[in-house]
Short mmCIF file of C-alpha atoms and ligand atoms in Angstrom, two decimals:
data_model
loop_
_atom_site.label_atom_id
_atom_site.label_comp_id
_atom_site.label_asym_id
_atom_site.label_seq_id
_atom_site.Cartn_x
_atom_site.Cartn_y
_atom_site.Cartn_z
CA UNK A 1 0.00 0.00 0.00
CA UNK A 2 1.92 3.48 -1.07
CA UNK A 3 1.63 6.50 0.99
CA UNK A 4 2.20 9.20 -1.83
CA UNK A 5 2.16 12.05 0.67
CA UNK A 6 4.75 10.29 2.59
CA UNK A 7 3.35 11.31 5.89
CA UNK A 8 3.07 8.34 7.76
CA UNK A 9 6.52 6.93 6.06
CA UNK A 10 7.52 9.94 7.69
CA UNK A 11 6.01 9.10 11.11
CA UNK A 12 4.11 12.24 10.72
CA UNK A 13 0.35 11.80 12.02
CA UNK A 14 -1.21 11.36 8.40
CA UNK A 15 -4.41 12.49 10.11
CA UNK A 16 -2.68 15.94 10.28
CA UNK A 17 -3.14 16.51 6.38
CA UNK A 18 -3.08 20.29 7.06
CA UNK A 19 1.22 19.68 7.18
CA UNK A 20 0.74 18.05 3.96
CA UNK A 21 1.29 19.66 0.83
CA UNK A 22 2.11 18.46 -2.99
CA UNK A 23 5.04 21.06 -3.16
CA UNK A 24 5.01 24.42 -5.06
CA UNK A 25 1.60 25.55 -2.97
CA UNK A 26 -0.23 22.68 -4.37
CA UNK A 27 -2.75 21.11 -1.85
CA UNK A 28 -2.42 17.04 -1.63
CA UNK A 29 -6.21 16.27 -1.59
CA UNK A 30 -7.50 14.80 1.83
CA UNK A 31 -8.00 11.35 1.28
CA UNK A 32 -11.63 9.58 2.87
CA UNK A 33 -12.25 6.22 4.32
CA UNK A 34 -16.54 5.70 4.51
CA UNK A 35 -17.94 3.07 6.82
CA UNK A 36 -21.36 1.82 5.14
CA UNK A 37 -22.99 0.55 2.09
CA UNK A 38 -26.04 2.40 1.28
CA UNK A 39 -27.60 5.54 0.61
CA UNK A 40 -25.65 7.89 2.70
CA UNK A 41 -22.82 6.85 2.10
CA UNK A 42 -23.43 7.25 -1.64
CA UNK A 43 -24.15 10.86 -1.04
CA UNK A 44 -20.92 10.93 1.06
CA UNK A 45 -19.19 9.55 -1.27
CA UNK A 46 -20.19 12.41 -4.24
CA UNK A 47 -20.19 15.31 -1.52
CA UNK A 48 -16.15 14.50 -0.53
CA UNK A 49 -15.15 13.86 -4.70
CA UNK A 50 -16.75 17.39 -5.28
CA UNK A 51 -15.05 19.15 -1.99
CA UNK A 52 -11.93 17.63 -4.17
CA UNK A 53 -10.94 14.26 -1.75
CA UNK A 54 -10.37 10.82 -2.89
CA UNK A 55 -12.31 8.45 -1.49
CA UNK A 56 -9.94 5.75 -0.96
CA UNK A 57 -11.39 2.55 0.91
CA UNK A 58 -14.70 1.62 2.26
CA UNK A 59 -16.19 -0.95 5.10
CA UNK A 60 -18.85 -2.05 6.03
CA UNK A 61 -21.16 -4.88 7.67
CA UNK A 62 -19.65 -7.45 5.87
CA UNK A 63 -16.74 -7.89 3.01
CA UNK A 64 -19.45 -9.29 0.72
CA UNK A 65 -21.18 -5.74 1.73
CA UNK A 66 -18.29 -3.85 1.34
CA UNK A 67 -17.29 -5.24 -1.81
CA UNK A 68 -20.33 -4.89 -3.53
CA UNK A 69 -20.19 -1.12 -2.19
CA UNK A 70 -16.60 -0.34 -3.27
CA UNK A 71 -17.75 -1.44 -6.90
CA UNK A 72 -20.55 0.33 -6.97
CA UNK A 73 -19.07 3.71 -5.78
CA UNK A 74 -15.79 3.01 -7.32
CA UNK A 75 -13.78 2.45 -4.56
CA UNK A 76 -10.40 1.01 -4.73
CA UNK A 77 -9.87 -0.71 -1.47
CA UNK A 78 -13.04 -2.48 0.19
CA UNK A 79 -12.06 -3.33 3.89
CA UNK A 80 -12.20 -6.64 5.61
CA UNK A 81 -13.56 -5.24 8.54
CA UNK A 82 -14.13 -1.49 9.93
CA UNK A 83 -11.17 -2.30 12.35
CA UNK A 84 -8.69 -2.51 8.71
CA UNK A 85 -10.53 1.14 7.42
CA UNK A 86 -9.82 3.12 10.71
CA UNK A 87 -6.28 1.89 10.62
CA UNK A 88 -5.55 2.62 7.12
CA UNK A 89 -2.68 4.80 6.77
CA UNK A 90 -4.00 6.45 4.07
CA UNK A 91 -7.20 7.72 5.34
CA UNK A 92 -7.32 10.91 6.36
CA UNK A 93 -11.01 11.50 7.40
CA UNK A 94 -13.48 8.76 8.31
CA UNK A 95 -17.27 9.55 7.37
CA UNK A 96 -19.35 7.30 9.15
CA UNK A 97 -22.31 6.33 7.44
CA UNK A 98 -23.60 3.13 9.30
CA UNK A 99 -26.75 2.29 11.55
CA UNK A 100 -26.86 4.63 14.28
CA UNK A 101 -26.05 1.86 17.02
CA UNK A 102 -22.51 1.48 15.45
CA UNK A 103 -21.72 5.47 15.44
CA UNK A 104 -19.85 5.69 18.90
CA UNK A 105 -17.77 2.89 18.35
CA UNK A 106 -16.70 3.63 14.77
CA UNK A 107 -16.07 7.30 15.72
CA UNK A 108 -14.06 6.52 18.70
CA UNK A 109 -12.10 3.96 17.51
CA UNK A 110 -11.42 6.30 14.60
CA UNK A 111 -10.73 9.29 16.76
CA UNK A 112 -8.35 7.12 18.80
CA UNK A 113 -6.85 6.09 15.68
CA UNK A 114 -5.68 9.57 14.45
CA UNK A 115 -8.46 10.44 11.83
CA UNK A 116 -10.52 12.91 11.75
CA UNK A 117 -14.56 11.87 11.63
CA UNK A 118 -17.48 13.60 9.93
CA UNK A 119 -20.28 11.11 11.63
CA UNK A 120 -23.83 10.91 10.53
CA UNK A 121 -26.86 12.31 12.38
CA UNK A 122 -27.92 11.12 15.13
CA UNK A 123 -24.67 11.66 16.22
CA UNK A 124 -25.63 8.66 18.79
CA UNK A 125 -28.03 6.65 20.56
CA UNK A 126 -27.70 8.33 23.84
CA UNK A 127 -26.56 11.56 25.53
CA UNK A 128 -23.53 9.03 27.04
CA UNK A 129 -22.16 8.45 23.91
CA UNK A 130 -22.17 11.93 21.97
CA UNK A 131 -20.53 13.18 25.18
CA UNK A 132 -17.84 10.58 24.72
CA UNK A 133 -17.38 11.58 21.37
CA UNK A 134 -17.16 15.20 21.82
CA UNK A 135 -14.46 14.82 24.40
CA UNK A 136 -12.30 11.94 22.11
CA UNK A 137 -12.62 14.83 19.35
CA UNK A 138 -11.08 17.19 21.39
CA UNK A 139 -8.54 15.32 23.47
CA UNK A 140 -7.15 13.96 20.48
CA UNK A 141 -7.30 17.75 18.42
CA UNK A 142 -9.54 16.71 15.80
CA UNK A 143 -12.37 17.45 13.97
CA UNK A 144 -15.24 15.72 14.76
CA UNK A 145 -18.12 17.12 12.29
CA UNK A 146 -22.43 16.20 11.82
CA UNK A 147 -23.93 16.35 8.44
CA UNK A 148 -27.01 18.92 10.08
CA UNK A 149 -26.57 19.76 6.39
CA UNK A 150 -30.05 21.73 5.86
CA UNK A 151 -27.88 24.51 7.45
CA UNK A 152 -25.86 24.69 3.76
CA UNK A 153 -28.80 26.03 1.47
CA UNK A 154 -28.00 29.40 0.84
CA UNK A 155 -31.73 30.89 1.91
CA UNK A 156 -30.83 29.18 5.24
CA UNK A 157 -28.04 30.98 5.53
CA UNK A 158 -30.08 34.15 4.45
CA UNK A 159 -32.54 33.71 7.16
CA UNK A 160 -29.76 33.32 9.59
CA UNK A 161 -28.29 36.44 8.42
CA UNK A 162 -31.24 38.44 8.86
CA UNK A 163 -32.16 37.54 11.97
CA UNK A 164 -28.74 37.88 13.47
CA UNK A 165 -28.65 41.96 11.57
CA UNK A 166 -32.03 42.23 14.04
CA UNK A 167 -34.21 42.82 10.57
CA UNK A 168 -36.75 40.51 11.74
CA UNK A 169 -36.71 42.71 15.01
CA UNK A 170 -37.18 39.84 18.63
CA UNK A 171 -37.73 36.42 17.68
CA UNK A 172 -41.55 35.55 19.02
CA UNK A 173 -42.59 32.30 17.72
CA UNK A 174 -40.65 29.13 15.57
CA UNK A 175 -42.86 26.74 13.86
CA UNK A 176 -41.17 23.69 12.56
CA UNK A 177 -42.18 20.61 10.83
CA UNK A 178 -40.70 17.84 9.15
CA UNK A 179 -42.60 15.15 7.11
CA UNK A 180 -42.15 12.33 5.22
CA UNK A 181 -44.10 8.93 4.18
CA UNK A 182 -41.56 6.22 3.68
CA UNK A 183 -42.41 4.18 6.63
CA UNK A 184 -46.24 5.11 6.18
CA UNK A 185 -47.36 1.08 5.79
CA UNK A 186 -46.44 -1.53 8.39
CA UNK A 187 -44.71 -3.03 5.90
CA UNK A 188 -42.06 -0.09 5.28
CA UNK A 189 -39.05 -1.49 7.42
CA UNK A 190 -35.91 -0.40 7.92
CA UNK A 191 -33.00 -0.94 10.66
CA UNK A 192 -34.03 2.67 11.71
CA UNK A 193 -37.40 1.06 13.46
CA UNK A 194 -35.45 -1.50 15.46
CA UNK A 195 -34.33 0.48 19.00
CA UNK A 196 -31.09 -2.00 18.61
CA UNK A 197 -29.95 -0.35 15.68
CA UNK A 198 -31.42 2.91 15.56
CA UNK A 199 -31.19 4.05 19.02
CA UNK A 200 -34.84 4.58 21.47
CA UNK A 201 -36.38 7.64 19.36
CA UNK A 202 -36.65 6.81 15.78
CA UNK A 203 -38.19 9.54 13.90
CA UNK A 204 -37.56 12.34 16.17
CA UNK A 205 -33.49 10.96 16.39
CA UNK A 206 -33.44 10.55 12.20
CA UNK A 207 -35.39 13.73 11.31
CA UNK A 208 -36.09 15.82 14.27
CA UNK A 209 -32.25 16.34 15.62
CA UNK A 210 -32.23 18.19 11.63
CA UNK A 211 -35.25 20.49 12.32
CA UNK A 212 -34.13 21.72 16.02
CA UNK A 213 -30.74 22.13 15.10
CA UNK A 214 -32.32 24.24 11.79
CA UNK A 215 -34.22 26.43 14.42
CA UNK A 216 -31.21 27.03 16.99
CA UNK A 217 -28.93 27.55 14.01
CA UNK A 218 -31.27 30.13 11.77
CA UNK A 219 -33.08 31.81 15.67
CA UNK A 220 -29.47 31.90 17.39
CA UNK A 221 -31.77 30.83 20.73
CA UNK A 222 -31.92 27.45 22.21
CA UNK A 223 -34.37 25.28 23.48
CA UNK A 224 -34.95 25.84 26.89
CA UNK A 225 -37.64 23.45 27.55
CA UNK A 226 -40.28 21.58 26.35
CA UNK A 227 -43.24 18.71 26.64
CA UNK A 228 -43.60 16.23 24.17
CA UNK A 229 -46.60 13.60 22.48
CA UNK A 230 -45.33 10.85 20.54
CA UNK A 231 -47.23 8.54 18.53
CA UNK A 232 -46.66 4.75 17.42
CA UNK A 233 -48.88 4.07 14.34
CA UNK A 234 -48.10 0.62 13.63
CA UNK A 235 -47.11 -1.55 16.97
CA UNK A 236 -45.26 -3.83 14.43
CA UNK A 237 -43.54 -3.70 11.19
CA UNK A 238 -42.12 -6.99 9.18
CA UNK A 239 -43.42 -9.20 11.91
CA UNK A 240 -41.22 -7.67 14.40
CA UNK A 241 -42.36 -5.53 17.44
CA UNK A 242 -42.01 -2.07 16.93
CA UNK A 243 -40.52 0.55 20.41
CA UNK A 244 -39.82 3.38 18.65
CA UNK A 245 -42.28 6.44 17.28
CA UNK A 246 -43.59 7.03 14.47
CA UNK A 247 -44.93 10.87 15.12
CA UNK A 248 -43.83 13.31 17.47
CA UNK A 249 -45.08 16.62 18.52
CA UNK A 250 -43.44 19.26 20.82
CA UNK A 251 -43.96 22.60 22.37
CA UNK A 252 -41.03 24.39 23.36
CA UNK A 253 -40.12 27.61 25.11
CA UNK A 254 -36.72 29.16 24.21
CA UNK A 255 -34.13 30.46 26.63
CA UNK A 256 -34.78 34.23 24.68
CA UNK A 257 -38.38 33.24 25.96
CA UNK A 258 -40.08 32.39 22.50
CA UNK A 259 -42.49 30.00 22.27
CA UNK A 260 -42.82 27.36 19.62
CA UNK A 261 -43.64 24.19 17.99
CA UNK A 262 -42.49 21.03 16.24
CA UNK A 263 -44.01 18.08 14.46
CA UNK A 264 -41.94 15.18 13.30
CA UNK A 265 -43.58 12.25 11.03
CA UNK A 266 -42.56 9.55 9.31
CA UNK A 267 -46.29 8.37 8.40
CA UNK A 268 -47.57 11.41 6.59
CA UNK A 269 -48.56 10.86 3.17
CA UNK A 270 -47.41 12.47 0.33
CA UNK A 271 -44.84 14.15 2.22
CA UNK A 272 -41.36 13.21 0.90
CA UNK A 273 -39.08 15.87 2.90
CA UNK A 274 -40.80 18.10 3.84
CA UNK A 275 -38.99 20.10 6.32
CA UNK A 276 -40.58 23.47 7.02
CA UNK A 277 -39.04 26.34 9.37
CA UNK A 278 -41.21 29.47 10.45
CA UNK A 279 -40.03 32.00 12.66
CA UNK A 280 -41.62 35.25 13.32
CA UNK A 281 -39.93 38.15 15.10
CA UNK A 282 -41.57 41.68 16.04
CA UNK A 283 -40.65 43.23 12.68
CA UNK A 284 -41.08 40.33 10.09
CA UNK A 285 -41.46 36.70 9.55
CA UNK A 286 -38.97 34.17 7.87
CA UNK A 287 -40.13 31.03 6.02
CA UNK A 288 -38.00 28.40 4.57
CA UNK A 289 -39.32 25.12 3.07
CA UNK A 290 -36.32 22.51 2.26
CA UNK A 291 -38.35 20.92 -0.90
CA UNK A 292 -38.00 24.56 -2.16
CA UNK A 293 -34.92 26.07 -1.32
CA UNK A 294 -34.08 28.47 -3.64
CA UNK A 295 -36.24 30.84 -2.25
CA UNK A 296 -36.99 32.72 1.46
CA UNK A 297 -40.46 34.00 2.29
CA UNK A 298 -40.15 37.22 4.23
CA UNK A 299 -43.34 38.89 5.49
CA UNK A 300 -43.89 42.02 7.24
CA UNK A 301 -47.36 43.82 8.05
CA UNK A 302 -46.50 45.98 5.05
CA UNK A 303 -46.56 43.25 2.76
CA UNK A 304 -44.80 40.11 1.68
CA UNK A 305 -41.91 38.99 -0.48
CA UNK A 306 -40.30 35.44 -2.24
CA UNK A 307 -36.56 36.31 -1.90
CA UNK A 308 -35.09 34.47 -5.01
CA UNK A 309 -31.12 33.13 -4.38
CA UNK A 310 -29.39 35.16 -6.10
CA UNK A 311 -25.45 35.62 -5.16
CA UNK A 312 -24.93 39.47 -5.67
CA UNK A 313 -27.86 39.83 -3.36
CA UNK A 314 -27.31 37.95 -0.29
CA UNK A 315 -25.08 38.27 2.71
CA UNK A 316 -21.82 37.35 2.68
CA UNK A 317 -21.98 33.80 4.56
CA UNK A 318 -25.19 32.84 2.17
CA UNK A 319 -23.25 34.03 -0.99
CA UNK A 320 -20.39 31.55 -0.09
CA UNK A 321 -22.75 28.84 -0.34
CA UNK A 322 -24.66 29.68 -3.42
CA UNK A 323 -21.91 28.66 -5.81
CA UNK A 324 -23.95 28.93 -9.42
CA UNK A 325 -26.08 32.11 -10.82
CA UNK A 326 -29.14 32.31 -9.86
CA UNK A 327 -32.27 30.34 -12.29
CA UNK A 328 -29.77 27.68 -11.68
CA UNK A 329 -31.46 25.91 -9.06
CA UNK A 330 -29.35 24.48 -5.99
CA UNK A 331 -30.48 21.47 -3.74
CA UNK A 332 -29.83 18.65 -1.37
CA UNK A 333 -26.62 17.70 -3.18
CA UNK A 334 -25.48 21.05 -3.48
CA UNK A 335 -25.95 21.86 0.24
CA UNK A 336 -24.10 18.61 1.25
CA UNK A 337 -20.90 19.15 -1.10
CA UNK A 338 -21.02 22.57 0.87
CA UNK A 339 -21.14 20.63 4.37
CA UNK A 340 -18.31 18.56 3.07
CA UNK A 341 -16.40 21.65 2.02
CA UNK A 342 -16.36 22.88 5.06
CA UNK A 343 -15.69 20.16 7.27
CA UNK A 344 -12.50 19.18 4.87
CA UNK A 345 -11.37 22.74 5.58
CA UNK A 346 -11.67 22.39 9.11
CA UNK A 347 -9.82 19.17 8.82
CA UNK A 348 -7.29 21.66 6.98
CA UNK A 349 -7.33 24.05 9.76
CA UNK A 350 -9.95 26.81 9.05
CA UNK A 351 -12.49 27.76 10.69
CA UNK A 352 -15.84 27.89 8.61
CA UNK A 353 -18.92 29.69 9.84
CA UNK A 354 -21.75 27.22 10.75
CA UNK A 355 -19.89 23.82 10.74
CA UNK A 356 -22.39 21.52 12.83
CA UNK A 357 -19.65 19.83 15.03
CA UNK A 358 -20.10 16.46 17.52
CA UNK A 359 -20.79 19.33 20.20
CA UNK A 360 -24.18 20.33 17.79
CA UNK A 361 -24.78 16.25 17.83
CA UNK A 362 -24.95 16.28 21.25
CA UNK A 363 -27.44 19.10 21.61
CA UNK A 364 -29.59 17.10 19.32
CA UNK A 365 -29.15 13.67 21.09
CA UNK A 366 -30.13 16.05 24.52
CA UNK A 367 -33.50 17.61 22.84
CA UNK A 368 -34.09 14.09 21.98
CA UNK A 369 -33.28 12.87 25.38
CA UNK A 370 -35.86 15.75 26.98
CA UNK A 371 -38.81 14.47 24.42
CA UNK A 372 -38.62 11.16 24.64
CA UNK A 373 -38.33 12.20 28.56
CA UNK A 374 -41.31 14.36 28.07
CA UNK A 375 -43.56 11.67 26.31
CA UNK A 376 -42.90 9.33 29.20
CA UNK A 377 -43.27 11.35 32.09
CA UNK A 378 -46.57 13.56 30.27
CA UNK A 379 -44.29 16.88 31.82
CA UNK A 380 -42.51 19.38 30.88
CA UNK A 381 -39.06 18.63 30.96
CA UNK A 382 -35.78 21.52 30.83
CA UNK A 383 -33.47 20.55 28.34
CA UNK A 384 -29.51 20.60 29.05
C1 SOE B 1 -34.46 9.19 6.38
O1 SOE B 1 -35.42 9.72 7.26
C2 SOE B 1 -33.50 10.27 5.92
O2 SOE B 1 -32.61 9.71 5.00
C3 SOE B 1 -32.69 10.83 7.09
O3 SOE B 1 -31.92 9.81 7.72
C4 SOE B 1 -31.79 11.95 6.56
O4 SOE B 1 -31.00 12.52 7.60
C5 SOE B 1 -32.66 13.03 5.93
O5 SOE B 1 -31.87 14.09 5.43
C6 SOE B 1 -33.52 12.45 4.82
O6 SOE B 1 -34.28 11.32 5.30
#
């Protein structure tokens, strides 16, 4: 196996790719190692080649699995075993795209292996675990990054912008809502229903940590507490018992004292992802719907407006995301290439604005913590 940077021939940390360079200025691209097979780590896999990496080996639950993987995303090295990826001396950056269940123990053992880790939401299955992560991250000096990456459309970053410049005046109310129908029929299964794999929430963990940490990123004011209904439509799926929700809805009071709510559902038909954010201040109102995102509703009592994305016309941190002319339209894969960007420049040494780190992993895996805490105990419950 070569090393063409050198680095760990060198006995330099090859997870410190920031010290290594191709000569004459010219940047050696980071090179990726994914864990899992299946969709995400297809979109992974096209995020990191656009940011400009090589995606060099892949594991995953099986070499039969990880073969089949490798050839399909054209990957030259398919691991025996996650053990062989982490310990690579190639890999630069580990992107964990497995079942949630396996996130803490591919990240650490990454982490504790030298490489830096961009680890799929939920960034774990309990509070426990993300705070063990977090910590390994920063004992060990490297990035440890969360794919929250609804906060890379541009009109996100718009909304953000405006709200932080105090155009939409106090932030009074957040309405959020994300819906989709793939696991509408009891016989829709996935690992994600099964508490083993996917952790005690299911649809508030997959698709809920996205909308709160959309609202704390765009309102810049956290959850302060909250009470909680969830719902379990079908008590089994595939002729297996079912523990984890289907539906959730929350109220929530902010620590800026603005009051709001959330519905999360993976049972709602014709909804595909839907995410919608609505947040209303004392001078106007910001809507942003993620099946649309090339465009932010802004409404004041004088009258309402579609703000198109267009680059000459945004502020600065929303213009560094929109990366074609406008009546080009942006989306999903856009705003993860940006997430991957960014982390790969962390991994470099900068600092981008609006990274979601393991510490914005842990918030989530706490809101989730207070709801499912919430639905149990039928209280109100602070969150952390
Ligand atoms: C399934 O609910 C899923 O793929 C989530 O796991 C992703 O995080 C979300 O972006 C789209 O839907």
């Amino acid at each position: 196996m070569t090393d063409p940077g050198g680095a760990a021939a060198a006995g330099l940390a090859v997870s410190a790719p920031a010290s290594r360079s191709g000569g004459a200025g010219r940047v050696v691209p980071l090179r990726i190692g994914i864990v899992g097979g299946g969709f995400m780590a297809r979109v992974h896999a096209g995020a990191a080649r656009s940011a400009g990496a090589e995606v060099v080996a892949l594991a995953s639950s099986s070499p039969a699995s990880a073969a089949r993987a490798a050839g399909d995303l054209g990957v030259g090295t398919a691991h025996e075993s996650v053990d062989d990826l982490v310990h690579d001396p190639r890999v630069d950056v580990v992107h964990v795209c497995s079942p949630n269940a396996t996130h803490a123990p591919v990240a650490l053992a990454a982490l504790a292996a030298g490489k830096h880790v961009v680890c799929e939401k939920p960034l774990a299955t309990s509070t426990g675990e993300a705070e063990a992560m977090v910590e390994a991250a920063a004992a060990n000096g490297l990035v440890g990054a969360v794919p929250f990456v609804y906060r890379y459309h541009p009109m996100v970053r718009e909304a953000r912008a405006r709200v932080a410049a105090g155009e939409a005046g106090r932030v009074l109310s957040i309405r959020g809502s994300y819906l989709q129908d793939w696991l509408l029929e009891r016989d829709d299964v996935d690992w994600r229903v099964d508490s083993a794999a996917g952790g005690p929430s299911r649809a508030f963990a997959d698709i809920g940590s996205h909308l709160v940490d959309l609202i704390e990123f765009v309102a810049g004011d956290p959850l302060a507490r909250l009470t909680s209904t969830t719902n379990r439509v079908h008590a089994d799926r595939g002729g297996s018992r079912v523990d984890t929700e289907d539906e959730a809805a929350v109220v929530f009071e902010t620590v800026g004292g603005a009051i709001g709510t959330l519905f999360v559902s993976q049972v709602a038909p014709g909804r595909k992802n839907r995410l919608l954010l609505d947040v209303s201040g004392t001078a106007e109102s910001l809507e942003f719907s993620q099946e649309e995102p090339e465009t932010l509703w802004v409404g004041r009592r004088s009258g309402t407006r579609l703000v198109p994305r267009d680059t000459a016309r945004l502020s600065p941190d929303a213009a560094r995301l929109s990366t074609v002319p406008a009546g080009h339209p942006m989306g999903y894969v856009d705003a993860f290439a940006g997430f991957v960007r960014d982390a790969h420049d962390a991994v470099r040494g900068g600092a981008p604005e609006g990274l979601p780190t393991f510490a914005d992993g842990l918030r989530a895996a706490r809101v989730t913590e207070a709801v499912l805490d919430s639905a149990a105990s039928r209280s109100w419950v602070d969150v952390t």
